[in-house]
Coordinates of C-alpha atoms and ligand atoms in Angstrom, one line a residue:
M1 CA -86.0 -131.2 -103.4
I2 CA -83.5 -131.7 -106.0
E3 CA -84.3 -132.1 -109.7
L4 CA -81.8 -134.2 -111.9
F5 CA -81.7 -133.4 -115.5
T6 CA -80.0 -136.6 -116.9
A7 CA -79.7 -139.3 -119.2
D8 CA -78.5 -143.1 -118.8
T9 CA -74.9 -142.5 -119.1
P10 CA -71.8 -142.7 -116.7
N11 CA -71.9 -139.0 -116.0
G12 CA -75.5 -139.1 -115.3
K13 CA -75.2 -142.1 -113.0
K14 CA -72.6 -140.3 -110.9
I15 CA -75.3 -138.0 -109.5
S16 CA -78.1 -140.5 -109.1
I17 CA -75.7 -142.6 -107.1
M18 CA -74.8 -139.7 -105.1
L19 CA -78.3 -138.7 -104.4
E20 CA -79.1 -142.1 -103.4
E21 CA -76.0 -142.2 -101.2
I22 CA -77.0 -139.1 -99.4
G23 CA -80.6 -140.1 -98.9
Y24 CA -82.0 -136.9 -100.7
E25 CA -85.5 -136.9 -102.3
Y26 CA -85.1 -136.2 -106.1
K27 CA -86.9 -135.9 -109.3
L28 CA -85.6 -137.3 -112.5
T29 CA -85.9 -135.4 -115.6
K30 CA -84.8 -137.2 -118.6
I31 CA -83.0 -135.2 -121.2
D32 CA -83.2 -137.3 -124.6
L33 CA -79.7 -136.8 -126.2
G34 CA -80.7 -138.8 -129.2
N35 CA -83.4 -136.4 -129.9
N36 CA -81.2 -133.4 -129.1
E37 CA -83.2 -132.1 -126.2
Q38 CA -79.9 -130.9 -124.7
F39 CA -79.9 -128.1 -127.3
K40 CA -83.2 -126.7 -126.3
T41 CA -83.1 -123.0 -125.3
E42 CA -84.4 -123.7 -121.9
F43 CA -82.0 -126.5 -121.2
I44 CA -79.0 -124.2 -122.4
K45 CA -79.9 -121.7 -119.7
I46 CA -78.9 -124.2 -117.1
S47 CA -76.2 -126.2 -119.1
P48 CA -74.1 -123.8 -121.2
F49 CA -72.5 -126.4 -123.1
S50 CA -75.6 -128.4 -123.7
K51 CA -74.5 -131.6 -121.4
I52 CA -76.2 -133.6 -118.8
P53 CA -76.0 -133.8 -115.7
V54 CA -77.5 -130.7 -114.3
I55 CA -79.3 -130.2 -111.1
T56 CA -81.7 -127.7 -109.8
D57 CA -82.0 -127.4 -105.9
H58 CA -85.5 -126.3 -105.5
D59 CA -84.7 -125.4 -101.9
N60 CA -82.7 -122.2 -103.2
N61 CA -83.4 -122.2 -106.9
E62 CA -79.9 -122.8 -107.7
S63 CA -78.9 -124.6 -110.8
I64 CA -75.6 -126.5 -111.2
F65 CA -74.0 -127.9 -114.3
E66 CA -70.7 -130.1 -114.5
S67 CA -71.0 -133.5 -112.7
G68 CA -67.6 -132.7 -110.4
A69 CA -69.2 -129.3 -109.2
I70 CA -72.5 -131.1 -108.6
L71 CA -70.9 -133.6 -106.5
M72 CA -69.0 -131.0 -104.5
Y73 CA -72.2 -129.1 -104.0
L74 CA -74.2 -132.1 -102.8
G75 CA -71.2 -133.4 -100.7
E76 CA -70.9 -130.0 -98.9
K77 CA -74.7 -129.7 -98.5
S78 CA -75.3 -133.1 -97.0
G79 CA -72.0 -133.2 -95.2
K80 CA -71.3 -136.6 -96.6
F81 CA -68.5 -138.2 -98.7
Y82 CA -66.5 -134.9 -99.0
D83 CA -64.8 -134.4 -95.4
K84 CA -63.1 -131.1 -95.2
Q85 CA -59.9 -132.7 -93.8
D86 CA -59.5 -135.1 -96.8
R87 CA -60.4 -132.5 -99.4
L88 CA -57.0 -132.0 -100.9
K89 CA -56.8 -135.7 -101.7
I90 CA -60.4 -135.9 -102.8
N91 CA -60.2 -132.7 -105.0
Q92 CA -57.1 -134.4 -106.8
W93 CA -58.9 -137.7 -107.5
L94 CA -62.0 -136.0 -108.5
M95 CA -60.2 -133.7 -110.9
A96 CA -58.2 -136.7 -112.3
Q97 CA -61.6 -138.3 -113.0
M98 CA -63.0 -135.1 -114.6
G99 CA -60.0 -134.2 -116.6
T100 CA -58.5 -137.6 -117.6
I101 CA -60.6 -140.8 -116.5
G102 CA -63.9 -139.6 -118.0
P103 CA -62.8 -137.7 -121.2
M104 CA -60.3 -140.4 -122.2
I105 CA -62.4 -143.5 -121.5
G106 CA -65.1 -141.5 -123.4
Q107 CA -62.9 -141.3 -126.5
H108 CA -62.1 -145.0 -126.0
H109 CA -65.8 -145.6 -126.2
Q110 CA -66.2 -143.4 -129.3
F111 CA -63.3 -145.0 -131.5
H112 CA -63.4 -148.7 -130.1
H113 CA -67.1 -149.4 -129.4
Y114 CA -69.2 -146.9 -131.2
N115 CA -67.3 -146.2 -134.4
P116 CA -64.8 -149.0 -135.0
G117 CA -62.9 -149.0 -138.3
K118 CA -63.1 -145.2 -138.7
S119 CA -59.7 -144.2 -137.5
E120 CA -57.0 -146.6 -136.7
F121 CA -55.0 -143.8 -134.9
G122 CA -58.2 -143.0 -132.7
E123 CA -58.7 -146.4 -131.9
E124 CA -55.0 -147.2 -130.8
R125 CA -54.5 -143.9 -129.2
Y126 CA -57.4 -144.2 -126.8
F127 CA -57.2 -147.9 -126.1
K128 CA -53.6 -147.3 -124.9
I129 CA -54.6 -144.5 -122.8
A130 CA -57.7 -146.3 -121.3
K131 CA -55.3 -149.4 -120.3
R132 CA -53.0 -146.8 -118.8
I133 CA -55.9 -145.5 -116.6
Y134 CA -56.8 -149.0 -115.6
Q135 CA -53.1 -149.7 -114.6
E136 CA -52.7 -146.3 -112.6
L137 CA -55.9 -146.9 -110.8
D138 CA -54.9 -150.3 -110.0
K139 CA -51.7 -149.1 -108.6
R140 CA -53.4 -146.5 -106.5
L141 CA -55.8 -149.0 -105.0
K142 CA -53.0 -151.4 -104.2
N143 CA -52.0 -149.0 -101.4
S144 CA -55.3 -147.2 -100.8
K145 CA -58.6 -148.8 -99.9
F146 CA -60.5 -145.9 -101.9
L147 CA -59.2 -143.5 -104.5
A148 CA -58.6 -140.5 -101.8
G149 CA -57.8 -142.8 -98.9
E150 CA -59.5 -144.8 -96.3
N151 CA -62.9 -143.5 -96.9
Y152 CA -65.4 -143.8 -99.8
T153 CA -65.9 -140.3 -101.3
I154 CA -67.3 -138.3 -104.3
A155 CA -64.0 -139.2 -106.1
D156 CA -65.0 -142.9 -106.1
I157 CA -68.6 -142.0 -106.9
A158 CA -67.2 -140.0 -109.9
S159 CA -65.0 -142.7 -111.2
W160 CA -66.9 -145.9 -110.6
P161 CA -69.6 -145.5 -113.3
W162 CA -66.8 -145.3 -115.9
I163 CA -65.3 -148.5 -114.7
A164 CA -68.9 -150.1 -114.7
R165 CA -68.7 -149.8 -118.6
H166 CA -65.7 -152.2 -118.6
P167 CA -67.4 -154.8 -120.7
I168 CA -67.1 -152.5 -123.8
H169 CA -63.5 -151.6 -123.0
D170 CA -62.2 -155.1 -123.9
I171 CA -59.3 -154.3 -121.3
G172 CA -60.2 -157.2 -118.9
L173 CA -61.2 -155.7 -115.5
K174 CA -60.6 -158.9 -113.8
N175 CA -56.9 -158.8 -114.5
Y176 CA -56.5 -155.6 -112.4
K177 CA -56.9 -157.1 -109.1
N178 CA -57.1 -154.1 -106.9
L179 CA -59.3 -152.1 -109.3
S180 CA -61.6 -155.3 -109.3
R181 CA -61.7 -155.4 -105.5
W182 CA -62.7 -151.8 -105.4
Y183 CA -65.2 -152.0 -108.2
L184 CA -67.0 -154.9 -106.6
E185 CA -67.0 -153.5 -103.1
I186 CA -68.8 -150.4 -104.5
A187 CA -71.0 -152.4 -106.8
D188 CA -72.4 -154.1 -103.7
R189 CA -73.7 -150.8 -102.0
D190 CA -77.4 -150.5 -102.0
A191 CA -77.3 -146.7 -103.0
V192 CA -75.1 -147.7 -105.8
I193 CA -77.4 -150.4 -107.0
K194 CA -80.4 -148.0 -106.9
G195 CA -78.6 -145.1 -108.5
Y196 CA -77.2 -147.2 -111.3
S197 CA -80.6 -148.3 -112.4
S198 CA -82.5 -145.1 -111.8
M199 CA -83.1 -144.5 -115.7
D200 CA -84.0 -148.1 -116.6
N201 CA -85.0 -150.5 -113.9
D202 CA -83.8 -153.6 -115.7
S203 CA -80.1 -152.5 -116.0
K204 CA -77.8 -154.6 -113.9
I205 CA -74.3 -153.6 -112.8
P206 CA -71.9 -155.8 -115.1
G207 CA -69.8 -158.4 -113.0
L208 CA -66.2 -159.0 -113.7
I209 CA -64.8 -160.2 -116.9
Ligands
GSH1 N1 -67.7 -132.6 -118.2 C1 -69.2 -132.9 -118.1 C2 -69.4 -133.8 -119.4 C3 -70.8 -134.2 -119.4 C4 -71.1 -134.8 -120.6 O1 -70.1 -135.1 -121.5 N2 -72.4 -135.3 -121.0 C5 -72.7 -136.1 -122.0 C6 -73.5 -137.3 -121.9 S1 -72.3 -138.3 -120.7 C7 -73.7 -135.4 -122.8 O2 -74.6 -134.5 -122.3 N3 -73.5 -135.2 -124.3 C8 -74.6 -134.6 -125.1 C9 -74.0 -133.8 -126.0 O3 -72.5 -133.7 -125.9 O4 -74.6 -133.3 -127.0 C10 -69.6 -133.5 -116.7 O5 -68.9 -134.2 -116.2 O6 -70.6 -132.9 -116.3

């Protein structure tokens, strides 16, 4: 059994979606970030930087932090969405998510949505970078069904929850035809619908705007 330490955020949703996709039994343990539970000594033992998500695999007592590493672990363990022959491509798009898509769109959330008016420089900088990410993903998905090629993989599972926050990006997802096609196709998967709302049964995947 897998225990998922998480919160209702894009990085947390990556893992609940993956666990639903591979059909594993899992237990959710909520870490209340607003109440600083991520800084508790017990949690830091399994998450050195005090971040969710983390999993503990109770089959072997192994704990894994960093969402990309967790997706690789679950992909290898289940034999799903992380095909050996496609790994060079999958790893590149997964690392692009971990190093660019997530951190940069995360900054756009901070400056544009949560703290507007505090830094014109920050707002402009990350708006521009977030738009560029939409453009580059759209370009990639014009020639490729999914990010790493013909198959849905952990690279898509890592990236999709970030695009699912598009209503607060104010970039206009619907104007990016290929990214919209990819977004809607993934949004329609049963496991994605379940994994998306695992922390809050009422939350609904946003449609195109
Ligand atoms: N690179 C990490 C980032 C995780 C991350 O930023 N988690 C945020 C929530 S989405 C968090 O735990 N923030 C709490 C804090 O920084 O105090 C991963 O992908 O797992």
